[in-house]
mmCIF file of C-alpha atoms in Angstrom:
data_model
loop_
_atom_site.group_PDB
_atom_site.id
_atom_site.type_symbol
_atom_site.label_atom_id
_atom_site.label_comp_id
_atom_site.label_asym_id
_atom_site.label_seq_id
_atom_site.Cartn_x
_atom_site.Cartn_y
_atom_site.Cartn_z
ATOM 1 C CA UNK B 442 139.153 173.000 89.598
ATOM 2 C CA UNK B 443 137.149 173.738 86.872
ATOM 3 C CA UNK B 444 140.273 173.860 84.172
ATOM 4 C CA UNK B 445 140.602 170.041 85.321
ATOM 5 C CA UNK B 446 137.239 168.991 85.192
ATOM 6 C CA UNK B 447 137.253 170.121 81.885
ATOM 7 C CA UNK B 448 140.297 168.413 80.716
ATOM 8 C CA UNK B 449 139.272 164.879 82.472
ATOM 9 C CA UNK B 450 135.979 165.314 80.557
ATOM 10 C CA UNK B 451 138.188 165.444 77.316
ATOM 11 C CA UNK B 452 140.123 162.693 77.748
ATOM 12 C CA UNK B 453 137.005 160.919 78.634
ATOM 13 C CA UNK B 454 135.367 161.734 75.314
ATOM 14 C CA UNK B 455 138.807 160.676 73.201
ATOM 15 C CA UNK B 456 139.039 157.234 75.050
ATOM 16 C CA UNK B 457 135.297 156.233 75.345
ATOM 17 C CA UNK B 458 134.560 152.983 74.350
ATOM 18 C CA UNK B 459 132.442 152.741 70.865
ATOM 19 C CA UNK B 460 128.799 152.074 71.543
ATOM 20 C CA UNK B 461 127.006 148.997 71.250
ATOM 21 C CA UNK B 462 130.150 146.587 70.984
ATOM 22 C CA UNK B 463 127.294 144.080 72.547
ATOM 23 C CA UNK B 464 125.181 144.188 69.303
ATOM 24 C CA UNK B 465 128.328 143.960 67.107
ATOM 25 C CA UNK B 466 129.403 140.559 68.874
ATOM 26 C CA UNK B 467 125.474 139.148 68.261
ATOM 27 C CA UNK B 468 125.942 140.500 64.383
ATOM 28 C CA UNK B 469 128.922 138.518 64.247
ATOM 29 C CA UNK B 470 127.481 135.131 66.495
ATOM 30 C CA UNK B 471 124.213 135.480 63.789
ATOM 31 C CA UNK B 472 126.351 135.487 60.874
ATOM 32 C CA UNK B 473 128.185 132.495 62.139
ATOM 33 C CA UNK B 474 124.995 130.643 62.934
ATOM 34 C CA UNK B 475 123.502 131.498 59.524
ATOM 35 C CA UNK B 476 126.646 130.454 58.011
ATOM 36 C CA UNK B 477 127.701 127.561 59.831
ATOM 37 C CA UNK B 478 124.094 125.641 60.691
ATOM 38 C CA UNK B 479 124.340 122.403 59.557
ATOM 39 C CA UNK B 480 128.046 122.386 61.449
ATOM 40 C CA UNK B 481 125.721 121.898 64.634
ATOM 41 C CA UNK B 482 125.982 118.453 65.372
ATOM 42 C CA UNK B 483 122.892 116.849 64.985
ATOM 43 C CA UNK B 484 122.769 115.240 68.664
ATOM 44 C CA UNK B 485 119.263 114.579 70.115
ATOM 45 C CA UNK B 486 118.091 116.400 66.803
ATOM 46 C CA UNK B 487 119.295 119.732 67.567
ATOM 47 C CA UNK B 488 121.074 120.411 63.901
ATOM 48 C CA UNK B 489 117.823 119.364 62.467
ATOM 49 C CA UNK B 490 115.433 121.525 64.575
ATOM 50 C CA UNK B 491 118.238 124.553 63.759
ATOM 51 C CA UNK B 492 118.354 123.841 60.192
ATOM 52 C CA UNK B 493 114.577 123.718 60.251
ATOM 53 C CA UNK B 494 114.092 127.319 61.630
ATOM 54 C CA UNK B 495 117.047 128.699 59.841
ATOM 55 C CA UNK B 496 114.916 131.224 57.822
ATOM 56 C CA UNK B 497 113.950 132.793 60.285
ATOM 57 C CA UNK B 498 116.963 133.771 61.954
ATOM 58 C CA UNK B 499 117.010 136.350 59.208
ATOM 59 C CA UNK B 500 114.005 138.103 61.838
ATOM 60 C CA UNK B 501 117.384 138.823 64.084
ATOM 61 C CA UNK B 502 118.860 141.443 61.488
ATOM 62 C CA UNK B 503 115.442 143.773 61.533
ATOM 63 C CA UNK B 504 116.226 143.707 65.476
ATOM 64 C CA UNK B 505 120.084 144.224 65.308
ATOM 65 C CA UNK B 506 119.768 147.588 63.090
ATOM 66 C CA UNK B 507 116.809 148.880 65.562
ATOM 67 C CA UNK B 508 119.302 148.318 68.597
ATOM 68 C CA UNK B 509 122.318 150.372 66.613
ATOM 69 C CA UNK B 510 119.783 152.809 66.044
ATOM 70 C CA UNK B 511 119.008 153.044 69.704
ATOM 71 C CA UNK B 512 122.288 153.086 70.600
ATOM 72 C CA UNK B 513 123.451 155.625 67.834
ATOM 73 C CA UNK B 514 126.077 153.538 67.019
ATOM 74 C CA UNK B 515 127.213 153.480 63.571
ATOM 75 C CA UNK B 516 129.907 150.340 64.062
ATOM 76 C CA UNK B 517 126.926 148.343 64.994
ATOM 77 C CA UNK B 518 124.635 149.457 61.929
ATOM 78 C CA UNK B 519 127.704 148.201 59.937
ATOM 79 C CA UNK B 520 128.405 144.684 61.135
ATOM 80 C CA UNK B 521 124.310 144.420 60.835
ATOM 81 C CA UNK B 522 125.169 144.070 57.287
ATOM 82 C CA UNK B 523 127.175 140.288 57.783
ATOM 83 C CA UNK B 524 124.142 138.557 59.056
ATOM 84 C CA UNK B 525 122.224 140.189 56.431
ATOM 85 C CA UNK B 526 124.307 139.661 54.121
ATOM 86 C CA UNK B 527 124.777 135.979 54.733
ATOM 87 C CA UNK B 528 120.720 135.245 54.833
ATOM 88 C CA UNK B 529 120.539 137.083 51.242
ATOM 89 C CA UNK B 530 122.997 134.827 49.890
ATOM 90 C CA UNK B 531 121.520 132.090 51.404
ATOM 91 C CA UNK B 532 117.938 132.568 51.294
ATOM 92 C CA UNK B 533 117.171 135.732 49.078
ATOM 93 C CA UNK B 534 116.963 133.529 46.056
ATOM 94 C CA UNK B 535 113.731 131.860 47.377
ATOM 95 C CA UNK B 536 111.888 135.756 47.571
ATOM 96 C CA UNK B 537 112.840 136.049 43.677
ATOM 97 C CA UNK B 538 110.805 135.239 40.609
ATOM 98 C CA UNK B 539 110.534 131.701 40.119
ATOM 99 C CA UNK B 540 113.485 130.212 37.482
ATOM 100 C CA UNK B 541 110.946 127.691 36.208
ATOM 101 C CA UNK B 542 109.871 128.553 32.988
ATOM 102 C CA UNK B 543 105.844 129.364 32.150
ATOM 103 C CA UNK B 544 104.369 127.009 30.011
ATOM 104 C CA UNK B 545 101.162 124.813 29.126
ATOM 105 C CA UNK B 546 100.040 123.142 32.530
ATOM 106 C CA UNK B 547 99.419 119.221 31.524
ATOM 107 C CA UNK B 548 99.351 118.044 35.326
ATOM 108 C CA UNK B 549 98.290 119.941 38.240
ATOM 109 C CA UNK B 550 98.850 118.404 41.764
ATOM 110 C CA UNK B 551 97.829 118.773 45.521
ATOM 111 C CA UNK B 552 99.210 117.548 48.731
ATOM 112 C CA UNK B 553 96.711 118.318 52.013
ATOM 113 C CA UNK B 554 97.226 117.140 55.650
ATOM 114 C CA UNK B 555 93.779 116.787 56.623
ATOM 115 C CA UNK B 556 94.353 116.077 59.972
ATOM 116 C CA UNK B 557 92.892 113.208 62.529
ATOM 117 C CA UNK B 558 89.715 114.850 63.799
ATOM 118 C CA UNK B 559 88.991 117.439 61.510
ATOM 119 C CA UNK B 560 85.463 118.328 62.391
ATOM 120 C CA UNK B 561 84.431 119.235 58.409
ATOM 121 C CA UNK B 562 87.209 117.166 56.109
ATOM 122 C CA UNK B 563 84.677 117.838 53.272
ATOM 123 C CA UNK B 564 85.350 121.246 53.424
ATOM 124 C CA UNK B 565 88.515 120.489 53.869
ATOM 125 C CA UNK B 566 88.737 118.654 50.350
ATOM 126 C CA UNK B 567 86.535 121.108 48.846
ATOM 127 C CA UNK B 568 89.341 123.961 48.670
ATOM 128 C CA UNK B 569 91.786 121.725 46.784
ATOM 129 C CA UNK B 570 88.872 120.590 44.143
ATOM 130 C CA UNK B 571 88.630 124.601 43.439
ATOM 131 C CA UNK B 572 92.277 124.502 43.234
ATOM 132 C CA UNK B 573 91.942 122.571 39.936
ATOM 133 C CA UNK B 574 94.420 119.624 40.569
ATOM 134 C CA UNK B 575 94.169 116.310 38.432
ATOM 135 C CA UNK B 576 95.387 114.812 41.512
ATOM 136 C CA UNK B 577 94.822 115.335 45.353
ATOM 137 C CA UNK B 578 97.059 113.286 47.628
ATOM 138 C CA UNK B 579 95.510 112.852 51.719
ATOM 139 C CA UNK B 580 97.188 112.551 54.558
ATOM 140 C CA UNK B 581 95.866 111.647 58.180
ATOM 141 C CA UNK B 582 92.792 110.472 55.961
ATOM 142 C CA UNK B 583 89.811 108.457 58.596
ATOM 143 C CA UNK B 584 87.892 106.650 56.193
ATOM 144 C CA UNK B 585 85.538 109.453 55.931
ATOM 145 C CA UNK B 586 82.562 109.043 53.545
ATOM 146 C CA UNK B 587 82.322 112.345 53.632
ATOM 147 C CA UNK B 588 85.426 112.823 52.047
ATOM 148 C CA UNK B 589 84.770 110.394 49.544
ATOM 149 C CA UNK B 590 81.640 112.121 48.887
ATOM 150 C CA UNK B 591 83.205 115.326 48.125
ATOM 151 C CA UNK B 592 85.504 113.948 45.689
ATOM 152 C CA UNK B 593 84.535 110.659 44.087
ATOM 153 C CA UNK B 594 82.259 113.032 41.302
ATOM 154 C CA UNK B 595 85.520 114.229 39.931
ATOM 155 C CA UNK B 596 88.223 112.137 41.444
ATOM 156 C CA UNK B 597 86.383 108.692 39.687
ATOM 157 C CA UNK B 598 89.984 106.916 40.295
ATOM 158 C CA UNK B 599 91.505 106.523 43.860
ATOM 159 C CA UNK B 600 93.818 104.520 46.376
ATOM 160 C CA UNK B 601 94.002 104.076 49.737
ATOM 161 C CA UNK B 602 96.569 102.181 52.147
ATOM 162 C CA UNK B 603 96.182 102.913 55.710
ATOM 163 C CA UNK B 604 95.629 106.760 56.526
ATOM 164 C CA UNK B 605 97.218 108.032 53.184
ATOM 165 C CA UNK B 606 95.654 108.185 50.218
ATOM 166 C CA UNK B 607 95.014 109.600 46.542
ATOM 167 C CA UNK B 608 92.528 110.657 44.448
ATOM 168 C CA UNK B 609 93.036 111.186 40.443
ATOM 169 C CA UNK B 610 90.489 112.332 37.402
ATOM 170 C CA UNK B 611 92.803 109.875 35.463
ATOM 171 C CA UNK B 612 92.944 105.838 36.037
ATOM 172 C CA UNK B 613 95.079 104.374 38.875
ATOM 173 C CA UNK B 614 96.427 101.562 36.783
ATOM 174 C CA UNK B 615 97.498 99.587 40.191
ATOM 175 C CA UNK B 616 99.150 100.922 43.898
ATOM 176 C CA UNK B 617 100.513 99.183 46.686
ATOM 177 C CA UNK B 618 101.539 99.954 49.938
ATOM 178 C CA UNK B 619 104.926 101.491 50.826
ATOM 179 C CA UNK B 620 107.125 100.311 54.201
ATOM 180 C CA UNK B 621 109.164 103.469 55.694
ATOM 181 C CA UNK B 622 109.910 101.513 58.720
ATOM 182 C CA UNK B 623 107.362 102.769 60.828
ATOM 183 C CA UNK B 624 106.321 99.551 61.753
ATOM 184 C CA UNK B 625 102.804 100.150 60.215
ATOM 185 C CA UNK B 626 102.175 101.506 56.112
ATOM 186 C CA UNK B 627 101.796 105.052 55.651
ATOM 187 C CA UNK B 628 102.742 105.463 52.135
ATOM 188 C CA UNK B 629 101.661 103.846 48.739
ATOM 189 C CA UNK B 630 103.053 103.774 45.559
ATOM 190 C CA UNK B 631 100.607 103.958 42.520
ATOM 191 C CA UNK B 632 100.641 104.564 38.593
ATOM 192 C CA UNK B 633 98.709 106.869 37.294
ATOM 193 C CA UNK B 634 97.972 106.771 33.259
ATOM 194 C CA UNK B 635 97.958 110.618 32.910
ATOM 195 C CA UNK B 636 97.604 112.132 29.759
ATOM 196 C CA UNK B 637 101.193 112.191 29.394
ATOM 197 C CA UNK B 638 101.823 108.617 30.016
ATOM 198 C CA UNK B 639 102.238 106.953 33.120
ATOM 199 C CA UNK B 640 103.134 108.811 36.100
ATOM 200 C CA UNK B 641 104.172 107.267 39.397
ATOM 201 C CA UNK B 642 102.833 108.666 42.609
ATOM 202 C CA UNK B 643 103.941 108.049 46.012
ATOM 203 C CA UNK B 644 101.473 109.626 48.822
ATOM 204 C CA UNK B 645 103.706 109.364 52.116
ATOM 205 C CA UNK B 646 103.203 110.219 55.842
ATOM 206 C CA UNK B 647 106.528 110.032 57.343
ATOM 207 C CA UNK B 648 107.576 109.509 60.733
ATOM 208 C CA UNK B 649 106.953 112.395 63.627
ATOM 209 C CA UNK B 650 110.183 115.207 64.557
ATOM 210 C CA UNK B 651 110.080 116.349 67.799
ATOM 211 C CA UNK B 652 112.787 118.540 69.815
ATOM 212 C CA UNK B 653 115.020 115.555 70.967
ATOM 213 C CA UNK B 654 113.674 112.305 69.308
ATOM 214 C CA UNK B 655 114.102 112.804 65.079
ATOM 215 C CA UNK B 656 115.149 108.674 64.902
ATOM 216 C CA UNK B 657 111.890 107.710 63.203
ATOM 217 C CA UNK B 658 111.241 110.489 61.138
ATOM 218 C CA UNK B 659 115.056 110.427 59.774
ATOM 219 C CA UNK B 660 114.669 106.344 59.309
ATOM 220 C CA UNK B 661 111.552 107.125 57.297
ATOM 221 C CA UNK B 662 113.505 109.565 54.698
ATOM 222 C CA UNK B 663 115.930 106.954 54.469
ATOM 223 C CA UNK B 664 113.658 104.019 53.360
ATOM 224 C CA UNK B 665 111.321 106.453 51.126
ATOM 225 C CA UNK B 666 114.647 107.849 49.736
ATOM 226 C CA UNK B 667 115.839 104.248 49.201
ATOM 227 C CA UNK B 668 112.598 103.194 47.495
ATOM 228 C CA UNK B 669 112.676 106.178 44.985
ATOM 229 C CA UNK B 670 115.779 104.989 44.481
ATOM 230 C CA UNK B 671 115.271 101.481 43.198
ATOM 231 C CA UNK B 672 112.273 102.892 41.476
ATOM 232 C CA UNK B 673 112.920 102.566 37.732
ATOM 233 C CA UNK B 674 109.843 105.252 36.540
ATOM 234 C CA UNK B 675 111.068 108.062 34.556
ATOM 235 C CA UNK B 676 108.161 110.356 35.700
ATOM 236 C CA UNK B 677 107.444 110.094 39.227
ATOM 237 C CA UNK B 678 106.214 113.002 42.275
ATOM 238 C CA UNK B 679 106.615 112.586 45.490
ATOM 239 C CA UNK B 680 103.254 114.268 47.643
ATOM 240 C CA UNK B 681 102.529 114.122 51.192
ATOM 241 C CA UNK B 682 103.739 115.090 54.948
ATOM 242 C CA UNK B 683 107.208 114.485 55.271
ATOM 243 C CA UNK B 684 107.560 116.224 58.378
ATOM 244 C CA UNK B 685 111.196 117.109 57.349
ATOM 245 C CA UNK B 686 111.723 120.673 56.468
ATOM 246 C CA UNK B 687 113.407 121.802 53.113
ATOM 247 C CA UNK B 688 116.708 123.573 54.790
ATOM 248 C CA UNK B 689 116.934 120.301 57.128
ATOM 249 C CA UNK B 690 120.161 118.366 56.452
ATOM 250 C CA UNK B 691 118.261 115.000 56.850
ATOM 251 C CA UNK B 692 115.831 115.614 53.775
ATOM 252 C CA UNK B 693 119.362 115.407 51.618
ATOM 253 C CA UNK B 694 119.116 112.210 50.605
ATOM 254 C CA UNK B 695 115.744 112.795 48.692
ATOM 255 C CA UNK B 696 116.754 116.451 46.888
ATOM 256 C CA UNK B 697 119.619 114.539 45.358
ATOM 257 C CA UNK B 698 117.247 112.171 43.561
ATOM 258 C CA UNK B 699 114.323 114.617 43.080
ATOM 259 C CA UNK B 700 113.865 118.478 42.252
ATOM 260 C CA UNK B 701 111.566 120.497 44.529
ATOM 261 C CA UNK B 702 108.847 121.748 42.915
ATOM 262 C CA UNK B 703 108.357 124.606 45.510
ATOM 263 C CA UNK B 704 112.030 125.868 45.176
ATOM 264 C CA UNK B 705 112.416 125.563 41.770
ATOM 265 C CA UNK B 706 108.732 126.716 40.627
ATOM 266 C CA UNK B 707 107.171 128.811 43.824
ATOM 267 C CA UNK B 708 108.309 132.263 45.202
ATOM 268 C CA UNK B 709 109.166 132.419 49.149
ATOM 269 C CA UNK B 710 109.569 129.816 51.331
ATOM 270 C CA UNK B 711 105.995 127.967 50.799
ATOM 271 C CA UNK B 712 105.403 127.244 55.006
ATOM 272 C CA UNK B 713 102.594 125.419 55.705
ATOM 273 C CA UNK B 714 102.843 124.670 59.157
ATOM 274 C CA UNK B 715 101.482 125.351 61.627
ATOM 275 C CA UNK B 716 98.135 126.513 59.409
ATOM 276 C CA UNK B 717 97.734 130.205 61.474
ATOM 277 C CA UNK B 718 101.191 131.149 61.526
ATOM 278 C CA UNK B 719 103.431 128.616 59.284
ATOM 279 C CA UNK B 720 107.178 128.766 60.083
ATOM 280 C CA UNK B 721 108.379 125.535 58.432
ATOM 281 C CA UNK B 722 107.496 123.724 55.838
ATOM 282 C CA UNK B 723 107.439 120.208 56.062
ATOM 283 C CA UNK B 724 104.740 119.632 53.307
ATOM 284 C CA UNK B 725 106.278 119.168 50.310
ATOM 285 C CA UNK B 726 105.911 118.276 46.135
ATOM 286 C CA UNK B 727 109.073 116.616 44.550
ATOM 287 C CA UNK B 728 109.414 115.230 41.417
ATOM 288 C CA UNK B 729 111.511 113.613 38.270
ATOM 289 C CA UNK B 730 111.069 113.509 34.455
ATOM 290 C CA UNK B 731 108.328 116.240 34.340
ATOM 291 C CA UNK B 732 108.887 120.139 34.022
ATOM 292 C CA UNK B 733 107.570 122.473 37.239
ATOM 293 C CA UNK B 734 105.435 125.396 35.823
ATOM 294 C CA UNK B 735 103.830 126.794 39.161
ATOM 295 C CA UNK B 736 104.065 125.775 42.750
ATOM 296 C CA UNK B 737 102.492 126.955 46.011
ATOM 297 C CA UNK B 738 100.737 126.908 49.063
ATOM 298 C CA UNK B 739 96.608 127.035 49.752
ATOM 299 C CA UNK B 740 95.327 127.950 53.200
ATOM 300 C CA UNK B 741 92.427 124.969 53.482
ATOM 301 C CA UNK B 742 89.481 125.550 56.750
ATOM 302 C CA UNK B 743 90.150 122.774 59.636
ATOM 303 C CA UNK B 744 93.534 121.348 58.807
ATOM 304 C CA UNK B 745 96.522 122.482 61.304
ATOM 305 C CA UNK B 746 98.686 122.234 57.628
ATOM 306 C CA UNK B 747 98.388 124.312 54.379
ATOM 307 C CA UNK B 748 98.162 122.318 51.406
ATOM 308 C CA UNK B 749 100.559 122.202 48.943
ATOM 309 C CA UNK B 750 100.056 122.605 45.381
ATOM 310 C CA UNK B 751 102.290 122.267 41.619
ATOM 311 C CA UNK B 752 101.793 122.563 38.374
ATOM 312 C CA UNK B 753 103.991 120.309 35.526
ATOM 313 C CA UNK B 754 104.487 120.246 32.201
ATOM 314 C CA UNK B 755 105.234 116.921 30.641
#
């Protein structure tokens, strides 16, 4: 009796199944998923709400290793390393020191969300004065003379079209409204003679995302992408609330006209929203015909968004 216990328990120990075969199929599903994102179809949205979050998928490797430590298993620690692996090659470049070369600053820029009902806006407008940008583009913007107030002193020159708006040290030589097809004007256009020469600004509020219903928002990166386009300025920036995040398939047809000020001048992934506890980033600076020397994000009281800030050189 005993002699064949003691066998059986041998044999069980030479055929046992390896331990945490569970977490080595997730390793392998979250290295697909990293890989293979924007193969999602986009139906109702859902490839643009996955590229969106993307990122942080990476927060599914950290949990994978503490599992195969749990569960001893050393096959599982291993195929940890795909996903891993995959999110470094994919992402890992954003955590490294910007590419974007130092230099004299000549333009410095700022992008805030204010948003409708902001019980102190002034405060608000106050953190991106101390900020130091020559211009400060508004978004969600009520006509509040308080906000004029707290930059009119050294903002002189300003335009406004609906709820957007932007406010420069240098002249606004003229601005007009922009249609993104959202069947009312959230975006202007303006020129700006900055010290460089002039500069063309476009201050947009694009169309809502929400988990099943992207239509509007992607129609409005289409007709903003279309009017950059056409748009025959050689220096031009693109500020505002696009409400498109940088990994998101559907902000493609802008990056191929414009650079990204954040990507190619910032360090990490520059979220802004939401304000607490920012896990996208749909706030965003993009430009043409200027140089990025510095680019990142400001944490402003009373706004559900961070602000978004850039530094050029002409």
């Amino acid at each position: 009796m005993t002699g064949g216990t003691t066998d059986e328990a041998a044999g069980g120990a030479r055929f046992r199944a390896p331990r945490g075969p569970v977490l080595m199929l997730l390793a392998v599903l979250l290295a697909g998923l990293l890989a293979g994102h924007r193969a999602v179809p986009n139906v109702r949205g859902l490839g643009s709400l996955l590229d969106s979050v993307t990122p942080l998928l990476g927060l599914g490797v950290p949990a994978l290793v503490l599992g195969a430590l749990l569960r001893r298993s050393r096959p599982a620690l291993v195929a940890a390393l795909l996903p891993a692996t995959v999110w470094a090659v994919l992402f890992g470049p954003a955590l490294l020191p910007p590419a974007a070369g130092a230099g004299p600053v000549t333009l410095r820029v700022a992008s805030q969300n204010l948003r409708a009902g902001n019980p102190d806006p002034a405060g608000t407008v106050d953190a991106l004065v101390s900020s130091g940008a020559d211009l400060i583009a508004l978004q969600e913007v009520n006509r509040d003379d308080r906000v004029a107030a707290a930059l009119r002193s050294r903002y002189p020159h300003h335009a406004e079209v609906s709820t957007v708006a932007l406010w420069s040290r240098y002249p606004v030589r003229e601005s007009t409204g922009v249609d993104t097809g959202l069947g009312w004007t959230r975006a202007l256009r303006a020129v700006v003679a900055a010290p460089g020469g002039d500069l063309v600004v476009y201050v947009a509020h694009l169309g809502s995302a929400r988990a099943g219903d992207t239509a509007t928002r992607d129609e409005t990166v289409r007709r903003l992408a279309a009017a950059v386009r056409a748009d025959p300025a050689r220096h031009l920036v693109v500020l505002g609330d696009l409400n498109t995040a940088s990994t998101d398939r559907v902000f493609a047809p802008l990056t191929r006209l414009l650079g990204d000020a954040q990507a190619d001048a910032g360090r990490g992934f520059g979220f802004t929203w939401p304000a607490e506890l920012p896990v996208t980033r749909p706030d965003h600076v993009l430009y043409r015909g200027l140089t990025p020397t510095s680019a990142g994000v400001l944490h402003t009281p009373d706004s559900d968004h961070r602000a978004v800030t850039a530094g050029f050189r002409w």
